CSV table of C-alpha atoms in Angstrom, one decimal:
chain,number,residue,atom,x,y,z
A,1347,UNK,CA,19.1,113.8,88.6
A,1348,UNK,CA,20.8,117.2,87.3
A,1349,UNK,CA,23.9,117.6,88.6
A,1350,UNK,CA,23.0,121.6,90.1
A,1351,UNK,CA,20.7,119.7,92.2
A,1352,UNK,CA,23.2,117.8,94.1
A,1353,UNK,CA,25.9,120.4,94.0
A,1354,UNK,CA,25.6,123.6,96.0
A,1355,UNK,CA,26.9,126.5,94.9
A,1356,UNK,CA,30.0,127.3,96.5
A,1357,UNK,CA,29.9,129.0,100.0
A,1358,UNK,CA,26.5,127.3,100.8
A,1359,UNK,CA,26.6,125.4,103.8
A,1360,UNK,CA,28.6,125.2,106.5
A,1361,UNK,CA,32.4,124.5,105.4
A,1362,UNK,CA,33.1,121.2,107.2
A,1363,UNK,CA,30.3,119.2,105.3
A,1364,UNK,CA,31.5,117.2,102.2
A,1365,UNK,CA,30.1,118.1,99.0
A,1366,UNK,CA,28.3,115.7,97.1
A,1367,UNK,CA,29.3,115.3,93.6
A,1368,UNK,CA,27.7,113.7,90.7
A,1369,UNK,CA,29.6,110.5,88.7
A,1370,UNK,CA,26.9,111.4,85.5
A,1371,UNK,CA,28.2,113.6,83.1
A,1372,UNK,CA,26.6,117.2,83.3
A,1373,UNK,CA,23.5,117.2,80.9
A,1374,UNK,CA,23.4,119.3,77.6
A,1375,UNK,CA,21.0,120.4,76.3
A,1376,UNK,CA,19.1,119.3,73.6
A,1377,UNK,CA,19.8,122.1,71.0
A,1378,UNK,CA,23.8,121.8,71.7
A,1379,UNK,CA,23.3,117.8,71.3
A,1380,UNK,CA,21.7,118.1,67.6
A,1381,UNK,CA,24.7,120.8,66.7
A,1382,UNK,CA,27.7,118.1,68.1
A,1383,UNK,CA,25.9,116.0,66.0
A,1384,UNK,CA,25.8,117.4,63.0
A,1385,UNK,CA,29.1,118.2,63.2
A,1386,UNK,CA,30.3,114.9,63.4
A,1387,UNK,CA,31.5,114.8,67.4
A,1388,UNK,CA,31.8,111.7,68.9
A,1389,UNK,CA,29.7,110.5,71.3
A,1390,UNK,CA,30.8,110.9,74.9
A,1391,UNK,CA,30.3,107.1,75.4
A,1392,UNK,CA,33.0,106.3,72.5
A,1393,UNK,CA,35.7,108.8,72.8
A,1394,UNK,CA,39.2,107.6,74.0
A,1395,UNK,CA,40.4,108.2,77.6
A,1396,UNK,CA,43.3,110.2,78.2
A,1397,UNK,CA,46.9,108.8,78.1
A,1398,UNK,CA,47.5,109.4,82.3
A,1399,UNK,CA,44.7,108.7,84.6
A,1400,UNK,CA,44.8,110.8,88.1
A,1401,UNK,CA,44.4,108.0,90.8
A,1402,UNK,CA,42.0,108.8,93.7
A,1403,UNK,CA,43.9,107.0,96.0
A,1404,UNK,CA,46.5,104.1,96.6
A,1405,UNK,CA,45.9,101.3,94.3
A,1406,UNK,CA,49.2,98.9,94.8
A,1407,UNK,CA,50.2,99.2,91.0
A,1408,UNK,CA,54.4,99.8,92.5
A,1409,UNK,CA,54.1,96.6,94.1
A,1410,UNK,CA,54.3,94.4,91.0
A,1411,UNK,CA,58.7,95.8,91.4
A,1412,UNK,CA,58.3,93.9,94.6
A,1413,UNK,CA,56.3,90.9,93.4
A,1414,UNK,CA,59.3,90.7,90.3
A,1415,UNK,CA,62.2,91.2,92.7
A,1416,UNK,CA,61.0,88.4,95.1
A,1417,UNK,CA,60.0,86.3,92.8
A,1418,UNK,CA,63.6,86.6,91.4
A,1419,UNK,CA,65.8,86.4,94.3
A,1420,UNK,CA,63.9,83.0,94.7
A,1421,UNK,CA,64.1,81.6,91.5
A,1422,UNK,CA,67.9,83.0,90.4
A,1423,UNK,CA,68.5,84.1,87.2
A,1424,UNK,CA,71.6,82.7,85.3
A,1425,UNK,CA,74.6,84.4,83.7
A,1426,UNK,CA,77.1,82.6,80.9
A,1427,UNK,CA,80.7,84.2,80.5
A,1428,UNK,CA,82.9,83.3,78.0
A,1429,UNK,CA,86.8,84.3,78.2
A,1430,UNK,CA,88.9,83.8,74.8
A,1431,UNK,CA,92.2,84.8,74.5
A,1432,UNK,CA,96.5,83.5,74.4
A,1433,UNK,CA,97.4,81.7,77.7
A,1434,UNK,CA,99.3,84.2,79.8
A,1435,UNK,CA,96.8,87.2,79.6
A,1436,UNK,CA,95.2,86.8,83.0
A,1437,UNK,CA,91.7,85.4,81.6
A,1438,UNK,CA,91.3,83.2,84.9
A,1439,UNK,CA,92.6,86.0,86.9
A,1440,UNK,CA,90.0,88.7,85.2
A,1441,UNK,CA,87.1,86.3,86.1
A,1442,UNK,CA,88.4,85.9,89.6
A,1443,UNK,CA,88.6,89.7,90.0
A,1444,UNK,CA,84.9,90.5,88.1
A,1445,UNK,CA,83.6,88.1,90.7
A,1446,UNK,CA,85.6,88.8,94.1
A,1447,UNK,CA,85.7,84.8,94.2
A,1448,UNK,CA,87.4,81.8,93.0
A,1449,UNK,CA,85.6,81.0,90.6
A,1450,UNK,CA,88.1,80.4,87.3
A,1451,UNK,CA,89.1,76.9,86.2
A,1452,UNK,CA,92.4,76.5,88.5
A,1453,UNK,CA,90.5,76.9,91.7
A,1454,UNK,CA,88.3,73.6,90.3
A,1455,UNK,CA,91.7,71.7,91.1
A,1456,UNK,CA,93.6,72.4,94.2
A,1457,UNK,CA,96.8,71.1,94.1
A,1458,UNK,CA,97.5,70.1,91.0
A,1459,UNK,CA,99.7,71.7,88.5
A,1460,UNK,CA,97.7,73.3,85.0
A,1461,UNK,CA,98.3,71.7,81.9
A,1462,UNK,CA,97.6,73.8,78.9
A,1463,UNK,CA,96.4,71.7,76.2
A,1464,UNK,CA,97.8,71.6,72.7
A,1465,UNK,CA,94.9,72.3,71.3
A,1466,UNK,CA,91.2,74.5,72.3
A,1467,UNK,CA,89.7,72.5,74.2
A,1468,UNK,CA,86.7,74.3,76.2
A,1469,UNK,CA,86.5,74.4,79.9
A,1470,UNK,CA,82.8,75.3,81.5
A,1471,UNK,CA,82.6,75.5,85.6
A,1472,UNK,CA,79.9,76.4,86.9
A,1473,UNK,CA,79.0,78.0,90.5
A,1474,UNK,CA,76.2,79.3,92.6
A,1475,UNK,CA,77.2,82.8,93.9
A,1476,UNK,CA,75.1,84.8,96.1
A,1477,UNK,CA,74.9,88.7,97.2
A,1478,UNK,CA,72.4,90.2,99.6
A,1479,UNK,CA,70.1,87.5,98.7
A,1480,UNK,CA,70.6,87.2,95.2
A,1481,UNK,CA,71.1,84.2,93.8
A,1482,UNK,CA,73.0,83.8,90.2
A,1483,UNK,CA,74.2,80.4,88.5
A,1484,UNK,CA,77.2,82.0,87.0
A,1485,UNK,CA,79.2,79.4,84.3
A,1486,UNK,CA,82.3,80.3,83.2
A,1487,UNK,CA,83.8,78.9,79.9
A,1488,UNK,CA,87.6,79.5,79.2
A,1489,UNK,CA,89.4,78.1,75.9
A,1490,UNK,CA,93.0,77.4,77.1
A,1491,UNK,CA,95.1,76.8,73.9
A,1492,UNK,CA,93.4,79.6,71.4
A,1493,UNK,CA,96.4,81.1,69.6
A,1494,UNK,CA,99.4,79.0,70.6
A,1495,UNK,CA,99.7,77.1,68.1
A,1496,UNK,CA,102.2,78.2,64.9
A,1497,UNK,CA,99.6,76.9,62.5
A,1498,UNK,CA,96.0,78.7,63.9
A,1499,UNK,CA,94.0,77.9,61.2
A,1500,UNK,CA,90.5,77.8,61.8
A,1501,UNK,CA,91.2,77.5,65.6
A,1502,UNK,CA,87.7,79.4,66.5
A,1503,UNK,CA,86.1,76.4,64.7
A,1504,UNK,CA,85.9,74.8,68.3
A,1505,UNK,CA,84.5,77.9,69.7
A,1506,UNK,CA,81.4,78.4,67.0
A,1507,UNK,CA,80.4,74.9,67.8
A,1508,UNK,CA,80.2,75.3,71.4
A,1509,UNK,CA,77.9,78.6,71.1
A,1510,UNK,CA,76.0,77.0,68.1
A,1511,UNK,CA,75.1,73.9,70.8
A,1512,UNK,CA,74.3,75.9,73.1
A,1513,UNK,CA,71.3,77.3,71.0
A,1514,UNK,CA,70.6,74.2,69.9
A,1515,UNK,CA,70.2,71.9,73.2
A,1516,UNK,CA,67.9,75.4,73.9
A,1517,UNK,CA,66.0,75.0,70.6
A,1518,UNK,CA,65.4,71.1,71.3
A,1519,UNK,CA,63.9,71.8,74.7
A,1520,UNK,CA,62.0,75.0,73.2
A,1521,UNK,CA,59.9,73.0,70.6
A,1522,UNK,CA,58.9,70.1,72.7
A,1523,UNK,CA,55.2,69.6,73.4
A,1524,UNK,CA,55.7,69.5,76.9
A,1525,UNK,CA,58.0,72.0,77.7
A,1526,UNK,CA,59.9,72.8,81.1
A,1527,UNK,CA,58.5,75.6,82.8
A,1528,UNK,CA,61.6,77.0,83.1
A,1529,UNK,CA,64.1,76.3,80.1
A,1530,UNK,CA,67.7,75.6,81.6
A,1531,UNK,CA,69.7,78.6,80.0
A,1532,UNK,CA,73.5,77.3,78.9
A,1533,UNK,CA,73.5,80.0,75.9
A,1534,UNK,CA,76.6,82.3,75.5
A,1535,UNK,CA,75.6,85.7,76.9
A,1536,UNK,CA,79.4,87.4,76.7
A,1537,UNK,CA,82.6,87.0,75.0
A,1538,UNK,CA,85.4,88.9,76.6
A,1539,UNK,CA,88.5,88.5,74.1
A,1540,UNK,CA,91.4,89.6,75.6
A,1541,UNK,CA,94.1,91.2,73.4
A,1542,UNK,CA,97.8,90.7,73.8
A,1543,UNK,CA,99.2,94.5,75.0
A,1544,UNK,CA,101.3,94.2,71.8
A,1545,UNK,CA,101.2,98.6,71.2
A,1546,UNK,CA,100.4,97.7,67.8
A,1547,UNK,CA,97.3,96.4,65.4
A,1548,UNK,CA,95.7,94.0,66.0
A,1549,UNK,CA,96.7,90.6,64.7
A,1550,UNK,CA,94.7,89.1,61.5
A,1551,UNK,CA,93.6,86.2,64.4
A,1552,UNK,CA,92.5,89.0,66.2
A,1553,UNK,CA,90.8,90.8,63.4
A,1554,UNK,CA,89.0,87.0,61.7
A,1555,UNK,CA,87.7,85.9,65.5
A,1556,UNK,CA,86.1,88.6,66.4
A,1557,UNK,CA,84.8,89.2,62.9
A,1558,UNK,CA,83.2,85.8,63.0
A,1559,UNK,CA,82.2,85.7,67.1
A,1560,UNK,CA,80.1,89.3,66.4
A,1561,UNK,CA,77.8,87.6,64.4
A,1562,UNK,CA,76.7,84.9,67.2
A,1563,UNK,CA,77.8,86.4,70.3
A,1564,UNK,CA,78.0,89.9,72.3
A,1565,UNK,CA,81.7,90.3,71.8
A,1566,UNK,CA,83.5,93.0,74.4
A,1567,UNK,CA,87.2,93.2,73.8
A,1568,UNK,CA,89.7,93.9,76.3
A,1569,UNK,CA,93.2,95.0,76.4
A,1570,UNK,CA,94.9,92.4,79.1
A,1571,UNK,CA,97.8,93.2,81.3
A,1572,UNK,CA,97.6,96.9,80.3
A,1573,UNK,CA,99.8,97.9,83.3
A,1574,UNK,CA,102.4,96.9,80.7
A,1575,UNK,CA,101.5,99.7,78.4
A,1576,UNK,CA,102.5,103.6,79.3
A,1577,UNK,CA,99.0,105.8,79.4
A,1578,UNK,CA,100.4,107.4,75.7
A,1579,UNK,CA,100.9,104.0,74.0
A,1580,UNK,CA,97.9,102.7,75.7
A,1581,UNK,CA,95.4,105.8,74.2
A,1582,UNK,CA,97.6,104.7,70.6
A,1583,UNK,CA,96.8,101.3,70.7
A,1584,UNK,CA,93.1,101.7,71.8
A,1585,UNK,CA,92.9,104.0,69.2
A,1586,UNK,CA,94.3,102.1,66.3
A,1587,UNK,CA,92.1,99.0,67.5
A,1588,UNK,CA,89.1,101.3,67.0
A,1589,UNK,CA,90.1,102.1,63.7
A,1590,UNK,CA,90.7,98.0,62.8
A,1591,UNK,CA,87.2,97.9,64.1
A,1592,UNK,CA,85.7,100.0,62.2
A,1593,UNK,CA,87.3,99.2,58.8
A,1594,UNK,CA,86.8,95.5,58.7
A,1595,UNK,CA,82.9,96.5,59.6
A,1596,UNK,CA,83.2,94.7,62.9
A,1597,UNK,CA,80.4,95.3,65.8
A,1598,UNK,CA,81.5,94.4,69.5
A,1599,UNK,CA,79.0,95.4,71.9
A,1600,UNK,CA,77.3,97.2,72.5
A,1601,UNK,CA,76.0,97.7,68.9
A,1602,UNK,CA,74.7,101.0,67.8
A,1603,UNK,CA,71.3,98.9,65.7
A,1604,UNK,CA,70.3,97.5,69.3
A,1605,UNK,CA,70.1,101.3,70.9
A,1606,UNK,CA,66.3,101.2,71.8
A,1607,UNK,CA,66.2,105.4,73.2
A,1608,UNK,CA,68.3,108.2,72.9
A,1609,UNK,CA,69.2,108.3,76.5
A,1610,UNK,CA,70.8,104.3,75.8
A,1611,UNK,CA,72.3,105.9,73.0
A,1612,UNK,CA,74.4,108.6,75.0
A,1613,UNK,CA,75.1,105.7,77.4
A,1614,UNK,CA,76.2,103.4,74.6
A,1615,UNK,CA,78.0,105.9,72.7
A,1616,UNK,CA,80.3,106.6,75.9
A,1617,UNK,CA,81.0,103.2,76.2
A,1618,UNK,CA,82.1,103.0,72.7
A,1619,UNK,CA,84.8,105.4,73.3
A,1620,UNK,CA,86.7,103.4,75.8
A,1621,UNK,CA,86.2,100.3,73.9
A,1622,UNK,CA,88.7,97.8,74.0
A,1623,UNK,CA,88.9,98.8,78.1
A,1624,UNK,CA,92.4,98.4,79.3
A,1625,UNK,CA,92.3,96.3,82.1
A,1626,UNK,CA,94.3,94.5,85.1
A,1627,UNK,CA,93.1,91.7,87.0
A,1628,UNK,CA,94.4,91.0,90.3
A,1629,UNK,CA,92.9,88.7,93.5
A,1630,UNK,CA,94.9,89.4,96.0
A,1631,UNK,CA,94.3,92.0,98.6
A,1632,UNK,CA,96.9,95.0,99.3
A,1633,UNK,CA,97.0,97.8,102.3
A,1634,UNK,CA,97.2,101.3,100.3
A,1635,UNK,CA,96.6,104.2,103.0
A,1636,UNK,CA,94.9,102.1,105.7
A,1637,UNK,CA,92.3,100.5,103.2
A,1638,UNK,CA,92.3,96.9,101.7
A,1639,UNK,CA,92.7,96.7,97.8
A,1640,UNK,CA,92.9,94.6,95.2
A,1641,UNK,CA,95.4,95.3,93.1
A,1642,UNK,CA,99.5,94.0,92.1
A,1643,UNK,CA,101.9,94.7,93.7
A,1644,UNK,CA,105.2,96.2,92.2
A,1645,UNK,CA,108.9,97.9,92.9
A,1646,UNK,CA,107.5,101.7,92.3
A,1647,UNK,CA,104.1,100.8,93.9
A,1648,UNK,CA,100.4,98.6,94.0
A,1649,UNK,CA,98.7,99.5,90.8
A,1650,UNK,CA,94.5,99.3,91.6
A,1651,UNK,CA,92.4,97.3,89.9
A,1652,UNK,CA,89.5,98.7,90.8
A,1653,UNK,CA,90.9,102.7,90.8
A,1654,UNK,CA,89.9,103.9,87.3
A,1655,UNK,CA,92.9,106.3,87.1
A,1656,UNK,CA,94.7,102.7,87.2
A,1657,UNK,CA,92.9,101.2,84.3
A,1658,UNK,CA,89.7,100.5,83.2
A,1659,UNK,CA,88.5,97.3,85.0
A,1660,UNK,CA,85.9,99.0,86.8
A,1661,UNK,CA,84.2,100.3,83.2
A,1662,UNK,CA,84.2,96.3,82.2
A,1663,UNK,CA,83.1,95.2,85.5
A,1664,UNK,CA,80.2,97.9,85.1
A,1665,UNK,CA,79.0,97.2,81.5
A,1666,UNK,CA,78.9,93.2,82.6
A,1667,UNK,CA,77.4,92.7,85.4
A,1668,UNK,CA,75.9,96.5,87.0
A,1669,UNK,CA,74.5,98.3,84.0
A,1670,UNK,CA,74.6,95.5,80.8
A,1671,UNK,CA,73.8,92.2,82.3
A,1672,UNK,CA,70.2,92.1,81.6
A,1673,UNK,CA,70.9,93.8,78.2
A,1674,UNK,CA,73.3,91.2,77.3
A,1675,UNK,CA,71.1,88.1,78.1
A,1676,UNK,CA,68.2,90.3,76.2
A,1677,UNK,CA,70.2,90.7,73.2
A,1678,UNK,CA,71.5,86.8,73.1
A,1679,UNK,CA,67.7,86.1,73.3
A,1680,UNK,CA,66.3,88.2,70.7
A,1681,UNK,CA,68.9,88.4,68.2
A,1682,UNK,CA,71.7,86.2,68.4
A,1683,UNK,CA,69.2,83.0,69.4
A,1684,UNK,CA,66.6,84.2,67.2
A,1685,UNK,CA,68.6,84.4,64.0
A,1686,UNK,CA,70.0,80.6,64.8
A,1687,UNK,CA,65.9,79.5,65.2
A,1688,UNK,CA,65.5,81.0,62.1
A,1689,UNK,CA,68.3,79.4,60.6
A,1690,UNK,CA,67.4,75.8,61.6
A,1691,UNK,CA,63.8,75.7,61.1
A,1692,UNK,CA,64.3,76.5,57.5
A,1693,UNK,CA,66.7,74.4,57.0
A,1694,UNK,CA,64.4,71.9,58.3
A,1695,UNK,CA,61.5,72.6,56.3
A,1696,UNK,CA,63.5,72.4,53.0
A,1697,UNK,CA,62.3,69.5,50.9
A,1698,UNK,CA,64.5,66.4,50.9
């Protein structure tokens, strides 16, 4: 049926009556068919449909955000922390504060005194913490004895095998024939190292551990206890770590090849700045102007961990766990995994 026939032509009628309108495409005539033709037009039938198709009405297409975000908080997701640095620095303290719970190694034995080890010996605890209904299996792994020794010689030895198993015992249950639905994730997703707030460059340990860890890990650095530090020699000694950085060619997260669009770029490339963050971990509670904070308490005043005109613990706690999180287990997944499957299925396909 033409499509005139079903359409009046406007003012006909009476106003209230819906028009009725015609799914058929309007018909051309046969003289303007031959000419698209012989042009070389493509036929109606084959063309390609437009980029953004104008809905009608309410389809449901937003719930599949809901679908994903109860689906999640039911299932958990899991989150792996490592902490590397001198005993002293406030690693166990720093995970306590990130987490507003007890979650570091001493609080996994009340009552009895800590006992450093004389050499690094790894540490994992794992806990279940839960906010607003969402579940996280957080595991924190702290290596107490890294850098005491006089002799550190190939101390981060210990450290490469743990992350290296950890990709391993996730490759073994990855190639089975019948596999888990769900893969139990132990893989390193974070490395804080925490630098001693020594005002100068860093040390060669420094410089050879995070030079090796960048290749296998997301590495963050951190300047610990930088309430010890004026705000002039803190900016000098961020600034000179920078430059160590950047001349021994080393990438800490986030790294500039893993930007995806510009607008991650400008977020990236303000993180960057403030990279190492100068931090200062504290968990206990203080009453500053009729509010409870976290911070330490000292002669001249409370200095407030989570004030960023104190230090920088709030940029570290956002890049972790609010803005990075998913990025950082992304990253572990895709490139730092992914290079080690390479690795080993090559190795294993090598004759003899």
């Amino acid at each position: 049926v033409p499509a005139h026939r079903l359409c009046p032509p406007r003012g006909a009628g009476s106003n209230l009556e819906p028009e009725e309108r015609s799914m058929e495409p309007p018909a051309v005539p046969e003289e303007e068919e031959e000419e698209e033709e012989e042009e070389g037009a493509v036929p109606l039938s084959m063309a390609p449909g437009p980029v953004g198709c104008q809905l009608f009405g309410y389809v449901g297409i937003e719930a599949v955000l809901d679908q994903m975000k109860i689906k999640t908080m039911k299932t958990g997701f899991e989150f792996n922390i490592m902490v590397v640095g001198q005993s002293g620095l406030g690693k166990s303290t720093m995970v306590n504060t990130l987490f507003k719970s007890k979650v570091s190694r001493k609080s996994s034995q009340p009552g009895q005194e800590e006992r450093i080890p004389k050499t690094v010996q790894l540490q994992s605890i794992t806990h279940i913490i839960q906010e607003k209904g969402v579940k996280m299996k957080l595991t924190v792994t702290d290596t107490p004895g890294f850098g005491d020794q006089i002799n550190n010689e190939n101390c981060w030895d210990p450290i490469i095998k743990y992350i290296n198993e950890q990709y391993e015992r996730y490759l073994r249950e990855e190639i089975l024939i019948t596999r888990k639905r769900k893969i139990p994730d132990t893989r390193v997703h974070g490395c804080v190292y925490f630098v001693p707030p020594t005002g100068h460059w860093l040390r060669p340990l420094d410089l050879e551990f995070m030079r090796r860890l960048s290749k296998i890990v997301n590495v963050v650095p951190v300047i610990a206890k930088a309430d010890t530090l004026t705000l002039e020699e803190r900016a000098e000694f961020k600034q000179r770590i920078q430059e160590d950085l950047k001349t021994h060619a080393i990438r800490v997260y986030p790294q500039e090849d893993f930007d995806q669009d510009p607008e991650d770029r400008a977020l990236n490339d303000r993180i960057r700045e403030k990279i190492p963050f100068a931090v200062v971990g504290a968990d206990q509670e203080h009453q500053v102007n009729g509010k409870r904070v976290l911070g330490r308490k000292t002669k001249w005043g409370i200095i407030e961990v989570e004030n960023p005109a104190h230090c920088e613990f709030p940029l570290l706690r956002d890049l972790l766990i609010r803005s990075h999180l998913q990025d950082l287990k992304d990253i572990t997944h895709n490139v730092h995994y992914e290079s080690y499957r390479v690795r080993r299925l090559n190795e294993s396909n090598r004759p003899g």
